[in-house]
Amino acid sequence: MPLHAATVFLSAFLLFLVQPLLAKQILPWFGGAAIVWTLAMVFFQSGLLVGYAYAHVLASRVAPRAQAPIHVALLAASLTFLPLVPDPSWKPQGGASPAMGILGLLFATVALPYALLSATSPLVQAWHARARPRESPYRLFALSNLASMLALLGYPFVVEPRLTSHAQSLAWSAGYGTFAATCAALAWRSRTLPAAPHAHVHGDEAPPRLATMALWLALSATGAALLLAVTNHLTQNIPSIPLLWVVPLAIYLLTFILCFERPERYSRDGYLAALSAMVCVMAWFLLDRRLQFQLAWQSAVFAVGLFVACMFCHGELARAKPAPRHLTAFYLVVAAGGVVGGALVGIVAPRVLPGYLELQVALVALAALALALNRRRALRVAAILGGVACIAAGALAWRIHDFTAGTVFIERNDYGVVRVKESQVDAADPDTRYRTLVHGSILHGEQWLAEKYRRAATTYYKTSSGIGRTLLAFEGRPIRVGIIGLGAGTLAAYADADDVYRFYDIDPAVVKVANTWFTYLRDSSGKIEVALGDARLSLEREAPQRFDVLAVDAFSGDSIPVHLITEEAVDEYLRHMKPGGVIAFHISNRFLDLKPVLLAIAARKGLQFAFLHEPDDAGGTTSDWVVLTRERPFLARPAIAEITEPVAPDPGFRSWTDDYSSLLPVLRY
């Protein structure tokens, strides 16, 4: 038993440690988009399915003596994937959809090791059931989930803050080598075991019916869909980072542990009551606009809601699990459900749903599943669950209505949801009509439609803002300006006839919207250039652009992709700047205080730092910009000094690099 337990524990620990480890390493290659984690989860769930299928075939179709040589040979072959370092040749070109690139990269980097790690738990349980037929192997399943949860929670709090990405890869590779040796030894010891447990020990071992397997699939798919939908919801307005990836996944795994280690911990009636309440509460939080930016409340409510929902799904799975003889088939179907749920959220939803509606859809499916499982119980129970299902469906319908009200254009792709809305301040005055660009739930640009107002810079880019004052400081001579993040193209309003404004944006939908629904680009007097693709990768490939000003305004929801504000990123920006150039970072943000990050980078690079805060006492848009430059006199200009606010340095703050970043110190709760 100790060797079985050690092998399962180590495999599960490595299995779930590699998920945030690899996803974080490739995140900058795909613009820091939340889709990286979602598609990574689809890949890992597919790898789990492949591993479970292999374990099922090996344990049930291959003679015991032949299992060991096959498995040992595959373990040896998997060592050729080490060390676990993604190949930079997979970095995408501008304009390409990231989906196939992410999946292909992960396949080339970790496919065989991940499949073998996935196969370990069901395979070792099958070997254990043959070696000790009177003991339940399902406790090893709970042990594997415990190891998985420790790996997930350990990554953002222990591994990520202490080890660089390269060191993480080397440490994981060493751990995998240890696992391969341990698993090979166990496989060799198991080659002489009986073919299967004795039937009289486990009672009736008839194969599960098709209806039972369909139930396993539905429960597993619902839990997996809720996991990814909740993660998407929480990362719409905060950078997609390991901390926000692993907490929902740890909750998901915790419910597996509780339900399979001690099945009596799942009380159907108790969790049905909790589920009914939490579906209604989550539906309310998804509808009430006053609550959408309450980070602490959103995190708490959806963490609790995910726990209750997964306890129901996994508790029902535990109740329906088969005898140990059929456990590999059970795990295979459960893994298939995970792939189905993940694919629905990660691949189907961005191409079918106009907005982030998958969480609402998942809540409807959850309530309907609970009703279907309890339709023959007491009328009161069925009536309550039917009412909850109707509330969830009503919330979905109202959300769609509210989401599309006043909207003239919607497009969703792998980088998020872009909407154009039209409004009018005064119904009697057509000159007060204006359009807004909304990305996720955040304003990304605004333009008046009347001819006499439409060339005016608005919102975060007004002449009184930090970037407005910076650009006007160069007025009177030709300048070259780079802008990372196109939005509505508002900054093009500052371009004179002899200026060049070069925009970088990763999202083709934003480029389309800026050219068709807003007129800043075509109204501009200057020369406008647009480079499609991740700005960091585009700048790395380009010759020095000799910018006078570079504005970093790359929003995704309410967040700036982390890889655009590291020491290496600033080094790349400086390569493209003229000696007296200015780099301006837009840091207006409800959830993140990025001033310490940029102050630390400025100190490391010997740059002058200024925080430009533009309050809006009239109730309009407030904006925060940080400018970095080598020229101290620029910061002394009256227009700049007028809105400069002091920022106290934090001697203990660790500067962000491509190998290290942590959002915990800069989160606003």
Short mmCIF file of N, CA and C in Angstrom, two decimals, residues 366-475:
data_model
loop_
_atom_site.label_atom_id
_atom_site.label_comp_id
_atom_site.label_asym_id
_atom_site.label_seq_id
_atom_site.Cartn_x
_atom_site.Cartn_y
_atom_site.Cartn_z
N LEU A 366 -27.58 23.11 -14.41
CA LEU A 366 -27.44 22.54 -13.07
C LEU A 366 -28.80 22.37 -12.40
N ALA A 367 -29.62 23.42 -12.45
CA ALA A 367 -30.95 23.34 -11.83
C ALA A 367 -31.81 22.29 -12.53
N ALA A 368 -31.72 22.21 -13.86
CA ALA A 368 -32.50 21.21 -14.60
C ALA A 368 -32.04 19.79 -14.25
N LEU A 369 -30.72 19.60 -14.08
CA LEU A 369 -30.20 18.29 -13.72
C LEU A 369 -30.66 17.88 -12.33
N ALA A 370 -30.64 18.82 -11.39
CA ALA A 370 -31.12 18.52 -10.04
C ALA A 370 -32.60 18.15 -10.05
N LEU A 371 -33.37 18.88 -10.87
CA LEU A 371 -34.80 18.57 -10.98
C LEU A 371 -35.01 17.19 -11.59
N ALA A 372 -34.24 16.85 -12.64
CA ALA A 372 -34.41 15.56 -13.30
C ALA A 372 -34.09 14.40 -12.35
N LEU A 373 -33.07 14.59 -11.51
CA LEU A 373 -32.69 13.52 -10.59
C LEU A 373 -33.69 13.34 -9.45
N ASN A 374 -34.51 14.37 -9.19
CA ASN A 374 -35.41 14.33 -8.04
C ASN A 374 -36.88 14.49 -8.44
N ARG A 375 -37.18 14.25 -9.70
CA ARG A 375 -38.55 14.48 -10.18
C ARG A 375 -39.55 13.53 -9.56
N ARG A 376 -39.09 12.37 -9.10
CA ARG A 376 -40.02 11.39 -8.54
C ARG A 376 -40.10 11.46 -7.02
N ARG A 377 -39.44 12.43 -6.44
CA ARG A 377 -39.50 12.56 -4.98
C ARG A 377 -40.75 13.33 -4.60
N ALA A 378 -40.81 13.74 -3.35
CA ALA A 378 -41.98 14.44 -2.83
C ALA A 378 -42.30 15.66 -3.70
N LEU A 379 -43.57 15.95 -3.82
CA LEU A 379 -44.02 17.06 -4.66
C LEU A 379 -43.36 18.37 -4.24
N ARG A 380 -43.17 18.57 -2.93
CA ARG A 380 -42.58 19.81 -2.43
C ARG A 380 -41.15 19.98 -2.94
N VAL A 381 -40.38 18.88 -2.92
CA VAL A 381 -38.99 18.94 -3.39
C VAL A 381 -38.95 19.26 -4.87
N ALA A 382 -39.77 18.57 -5.66
CA ALA A 382 -39.79 18.80 -7.11
C ALA A 382 -40.25 20.22 -7.43
N ALA A 383 -41.22 20.72 -6.67
CA ALA A 383 -41.73 22.07 -6.91
C ALA A 383 -40.65 23.12 -6.63
N ILE A 384 -39.91 22.93 -5.55
CA ILE A 384 -38.83 23.88 -5.21
C ILE A 384 -37.76 23.88 -6.30
N LEU A 385 -37.34 22.69 -6.71
CA LEU A 385 -36.31 22.60 -7.73
C LEU A 385 -36.81 23.13 -9.08
N GLY A 386 -38.09 22.89 -9.38
CA GLY A 386 -38.65 23.46 -10.60
C GLY A 386 -38.66 24.97 -10.55
N GLY A 387 -38.99 25.53 -9.39
CA GLY A 387 -38.95 26.98 -9.23
C GLY A 387 -37.55 27.54 -9.40
N VAL A 388 -36.54 26.84 -8.85
CA VAL A 388 -35.15 27.28 -8.99
C VAL A 388 -34.74 27.26 -10.45
N ALA A 389 -35.12 26.20 -11.17
CA ALA A 389 -34.80 26.12 -12.60
C ALA A 389 -35.44 27.27 -13.37
N CYS A 390 -36.68 27.63 -13.01
CA CYS A 390 -37.35 28.75 -13.68
C CYS A 390 -36.66 30.07 -13.36
N ILE A 391 -36.20 30.24 -12.12
CA ILE A 391 -35.48 31.46 -11.74
C ILE A 391 -34.18 31.57 -12.53
N ALA A 392 -33.46 30.46 -12.64
CA ALA A 392 -32.20 30.47 -13.40
C ALA A 392 -32.45 30.80 -14.86
N ALA A 393 -33.50 30.20 -15.44
CA ALA A 393 -33.83 30.48 -16.84
C ALA A 393 -34.27 31.93 -17.03
N GLY A 394 -35.04 32.44 -16.08
CA GLY A 394 -35.47 33.84 -16.15
C GLY A 394 -34.30 34.80 -16.04
N ALA A 395 -33.35 34.46 -15.16
CA ALA A 395 -32.16 35.30 -15.01
C ALA A 395 -31.35 35.32 -16.30
N LEU A 396 -31.26 34.18 -16.97
CA LEU A 396 -30.55 34.12 -18.24
C LEU A 396 -31.24 35.00 -19.28
N ALA A 397 -32.57 34.91 -19.36
CA ALA A 397 -33.30 35.71 -20.34
C ALA A 397 -33.15 37.21 -20.07
N TRP A 398 -33.23 37.58 -18.80
CA TRP A 398 -33.09 39.00 -18.46
C TRP A 398 -31.68 39.50 -18.73
N ARG A 399 -30.69 38.64 -18.46
CA ARG A 399 -29.30 39.02 -18.72
C ARG A 399 -29.08 39.27 -20.21
N ILE A 400 -29.65 38.43 -21.05
CA ILE A 400 -29.52 38.62 -22.50
C ILE A 400 -30.17 39.94 -22.92
N HIS A 401 -31.36 40.21 -22.36
CA HIS A 401 -32.06 41.46 -22.68
C HIS A 401 -31.24 42.67 -22.24
N ASP A 402 -30.73 42.63 -21.02
CA ASP A 402 -29.97 43.76 -20.48
C ASP A 402 -28.66 43.94 -21.24
N PHE A 403 -28.05 42.82 -21.63
CA PHE A 403 -26.76 42.86 -22.31
C PHE A 403 -26.88 43.49 -23.69
N THR A 404 -27.98 43.25 -24.37
CA THR A 404 -28.15 43.73 -25.74
C THR A 404 -28.87 45.07 -25.84
N ALA A 405 -29.40 45.58 -24.73
CA ALA A 405 -30.14 46.84 -24.77
C ALA A 405 -29.21 47.98 -25.22
N GLY A 406 -29.62 48.72 -26.23
CA GLY A 406 -28.83 49.84 -26.73
C GLY A 406 -27.61 49.45 -27.52
N THR A 407 -27.44 48.17 -27.77
CA THR A 407 -26.24 47.67 -28.45
C THR A 407 -26.47 47.60 -29.95
N VAL A 408 -25.53 48.16 -30.71
CA VAL A 408 -25.65 48.13 -32.17
C VAL A 408 -24.68 47.14 -32.80
N PHE A 409 -23.72 46.64 -32.03
CA PHE A 409 -22.77 45.67 -32.56
C PHE A 409 -22.21 44.84 -31.41
N ILE A 410 -22.12 43.52 -31.62
CA ILE A 410 -21.50 42.61 -30.65
C ILE A 410 -20.64 41.62 -31.43
N GLU A 411 -19.46 41.38 -30.93
CA GLU A 411 -18.64 40.30 -31.47
C GLU A 411 -17.84 39.68 -30.33
N ARG A 412 -17.89 38.37 -30.28
CA ARG A 412 -17.12 37.64 -29.28
C ARG A 412 -16.12 36.73 -29.99
N ASN A 413 -14.89 36.71 -29.50
CA ASN A 413 -13.89 35.80 -30.03
C ASN A 413 -13.03 35.31 -28.86
N ASP A 414 -11.88 34.75 -29.16
CA ASP A 414 -11.04 34.17 -28.11
C ASP A 414 -10.46 35.22 -27.18
N TYR A 415 -10.54 36.49 -27.56
CA TYR A 415 -9.96 37.54 -26.72
C TYR A 415 -10.99 38.27 -25.88
N GLY A 416 -12.26 37.92 -26.02
CA GLY A 416 -13.27 38.56 -25.19
C GLY A 416 -14.48 38.99 -26.00
N VAL A 417 -15.28 39.87 -25.39
CA VAL A 417 -16.52 40.36 -25.99
C VAL A 417 -16.40 41.86 -26.23
N VAL A 418 -16.61 42.27 -27.48
CA VAL A 418 -16.56 43.68 -27.85
C VAL A 418 -17.98 44.12 -28.22
N ARG A 419 -18.42 45.21 -27.59
CA ARG A 419 -19.76 45.73 -27.88
C ARG A 419 -19.67 47.21 -28.21
N VAL A 420 -20.53 47.65 -29.11
CA VAL A 420 -20.70 49.08 -29.40
C VAL A 420 -22.13 49.45 -29.00
N LYS A 421 -22.25 50.48 -28.16
CA LYS A 421 -23.57 50.91 -27.69
C LYS A 421 -23.79 52.36 -28.12
N GLU A 422 -25.05 52.69 -28.38
CA GLU A 422 -25.42 54.07 -28.70
C GLU A 422 -26.35 54.60 -27.63
N SER A 423 -26.10 55.85 -27.24
CA SER A 423 -26.90 56.50 -26.20
C SER A 423 -27.10 57.96 -26.59
N GLN A 424 -27.99 58.61 -25.86
CA GLN A 424 -28.25 60.04 -26.09
C GLN A 424 -28.49 60.70 -24.75
N VAL A 425 -27.72 61.75 -24.48
CA VAL A 425 -27.82 62.44 -23.19
C VAL A 425 -29.16 63.15 -23.08
N ASP A 426 -29.54 63.88 -24.11
CA ASP A 426 -30.79 64.65 -24.12
C ASP A 426 -31.64 64.17 -25.29
N ALA A 427 -32.78 63.59 -24.99
CA ALA A 427 -33.63 63.03 -26.04
C ALA A 427 -34.06 64.07 -27.06
N ALA A 428 -34.09 65.34 -26.67
CA ALA A 428 -34.54 66.40 -27.58
C ALA A 428 -33.39 67.00 -28.39
N ASP A 429 -32.17 66.61 -28.11
CA ASP A 429 -31.02 67.21 -28.78
C ASP A 429 -30.21 66.12 -29.48
N PRO A 430 -30.32 65.98 -30.79
CA PRO A 430 -29.60 64.92 -31.51
C PRO A 430 -28.08 65.07 -31.43
N ASP A 431 -27.60 66.28 -31.11
CA ASP A 431 -26.15 66.48 -30.99
C ASP A 431 -25.56 65.79 -29.76
N THR A 432 -26.41 65.27 -28.88
CA THR A 432 -25.90 64.62 -27.67
C THR A 432 -25.83 63.10 -27.81
N ARG A 433 -25.99 62.60 -29.05
CA ARG A 433 -25.84 61.16 -29.27
C ARG A 433 -24.36 60.80 -29.26
N TYR A 434 -24.06 59.65 -28.69
CA TYR A 434 -22.67 59.20 -28.66
C TYR A 434 -22.60 57.68 -28.67
N ARG A 435 -21.45 57.16 -29.08
CA ARG A 435 -21.20 55.72 -29.09
C ARG A 435 -20.13 55.39 -28.07
N THR A 436 -20.26 54.21 -27.48
CA THR A 436 -19.25 53.74 -26.54
C THR A 436 -18.78 52.36 -26.96
N LEU A 437 -17.51 52.10 -26.73
CA LEU A 437 -16.93 50.78 -26.95
C LEU A 437 -16.75 50.14 -25.58
N VAL A 438 -17.34 48.97 -25.42
CA VAL A 438 -17.27 48.24 -24.14
C VAL A 438 -16.57 46.91 -24.39
N HIS A 439 -15.54 46.65 -23.62
CA HIS A 439 -14.82 45.36 -23.71
C HIS A 439 -15.06 44.64 -22.40
N GLY A 440 -15.75 43.49 -22.47
CA GLY A 440 -16.17 42.85 -21.22
C GLY A 440 -17.25 43.70 -20.59
N SER A 441 -16.93 44.29 -19.45
CA SER A 441 -17.87 45.20 -18.79
C SER A 441 -17.26 46.58 -18.59
N ILE A 442 -16.15 46.87 -19.29
CA ILE A 442 -15.40 48.10 -19.06
C ILE A 442 -15.44 49.01 -20.28
N LEU A 443 -15.62 50.32 -20.03
CA LEU A 443 -15.60 51.33 -21.08
C LEU A 443 -14.19 51.43 -21.67
N HIS A 444 -14.11 51.34 -23.01
CA HIS A 444 -12.81 51.42 -23.68
C HIS A 444 -12.74 52.53 -24.71
N GLY A 445 -13.71 53.38 -24.72
CA GLY A 445 -13.68 54.51 -25.66
C GLY A 445 -15.08 55.04 -25.88
N GLU A 446 -15.13 56.33 -26.25
CA GLU A 446 -16.42 57.00 -26.41
C GLU A 446 -16.25 58.10 -27.46
N GLN A 447 -17.28 58.28 -28.29
CA GLN A 447 -17.21 59.32 -29.31
C GLN A 447 -18.58 59.94 -29.53
N TRP A 448 -18.59 61.28 -29.57
CA TRP A 448 -19.81 61.98 -29.94
C TRP A 448 -20.05 61.79 -31.43
N LEU A 449 -21.30 61.66 -31.84
CA LEU A 449 -21.62 61.40 -33.23
C LEU A 449 -21.82 62.68 -34.04
N ALA A 450 -22.12 63.78 -33.38
CA ALA A 450 -22.33 65.04 -34.09
C ALA A 450 -21.02 65.50 -34.74
N GLU A 451 -21.13 66.03 -35.97
CA GLU A 451 -19.95 66.46 -36.73
C GLU A 451 -19.08 67.44 -35.94
N LYS A 452 -19.68 68.35 -35.21
CA LYS A 452 -18.90 69.39 -34.54
C LYS A 452 -18.18 68.90 -33.29
N TYR A 453 -18.55 67.69 -32.78
CA TYR A 453 -17.92 67.18 -31.56
C TYR A 453 -17.08 65.92 -31.78
N ARG A 454 -17.26 65.24 -32.93
CA ARG A 454 -16.76 63.88 -33.02
C ARG A 454 -15.23 63.77 -33.05
N ARG A 455 -14.51 64.85 -33.31
CA ARG A 455 -13.06 64.79 -33.32
C ARG A 455 -12.44 65.07 -31.96
N ALA A 456 -13.28 65.29 -30.97
CA ALA A 456 -12.77 65.60 -29.62
C ALA A 456 -12.38 64.31 -28.89
N ALA A 457 -11.22 64.32 -28.26
CA ALA A 457 -10.79 63.19 -27.43
C ALA A 457 -11.63 63.16 -26.16
N THR A 458 -12.05 61.98 -25.75
CA THR A 458 -12.97 61.84 -24.62
C THR A 458 -12.41 60.85 -23.60
N THR A 459 -13.16 60.67 -22.54
CA THR A 459 -12.92 59.70 -21.44
C THR A 459 -11.49 59.81 -20.91
N TYR A 460 -10.75 58.69 -20.92
CA TYR A 460 -9.41 58.66 -20.31
C TYR A 460 -8.38 59.44 -21.12
N TYR A 461 -8.78 59.97 -22.29
CA TYR A 461 -7.82 60.53 -23.24
C TYR A 461 -8.03 62.02 -23.49
N LYS A 462 -8.83 62.67 -22.66
CA LYS A 462 -9.10 64.11 -22.81
C LYS A 462 -7.79 64.90 -22.76
N THR A 463 -7.84 66.13 -23.22
CA THR A 463 -6.64 66.98 -23.20
C THR A 463 -6.14 67.22 -21.78
N SER A 464 -7.02 67.06 -20.80
CA SER A 464 -6.63 67.26 -19.40
C SER A 464 -6.07 66.00 -18.75
N SER A 465 -6.10 64.88 -19.47
CA SER A 465 -5.60 63.62 -18.92
C SER A 465 -4.08 63.56 -19.00
N GLY A 466 -3.51 62.53 -18.36
CA GLY A 466 -2.06 62.37 -18.40
C GLY A 466 -1.53 62.18 -19.80
N ILE A 467 -2.19 61.34 -20.61
CA ILE A 467 -1.71 61.10 -21.97
C ILE A 467 -1.97 62.32 -22.86
N GLY A 468 -3.09 63.02 -22.62
CA GLY A 468 -3.38 64.23 -23.39
C GLY A 468 -2.32 65.28 -23.18
N ARG A 469 -1.94 65.52 -21.93
CA ARG A 469 -0.92 66.52 -21.63
C ARG A 469 0.44 66.09 -22.17
N THR A 470 0.71 64.77 -22.13
CA THR A 470 1.99 64.28 -22.65
C THR A 470 2.10 64.52 -24.14
N LEU A 471 1.06 64.21 -24.90
CA LEU A 471 1.10 64.41 -26.35
C LEU A 471 1.14 65.88 -26.71
N LEU A 472 0.40 66.71 -25.98
CA LEU A 472 0.40 68.14 -26.28
C LEU A 472 1.74 68.79 -25.96
N ALA A 473 2.53 68.16 -25.10
CA ALA A 473 3.86 68.69 -24.77
C ALA A 473 4.79 68.65 -25.98
N PHE A 474 4.49 67.79 -26.95
CA PHE A 474 5.31 67.67 -28.16
C PHE A 474 4.73 68.46 -29.33
N GLU A 475 3.69 69.24 -29.07
CA GLU A 475 3.00 69.97 -30.14
C GLU A 475 3.95 70.97 -30.78
#
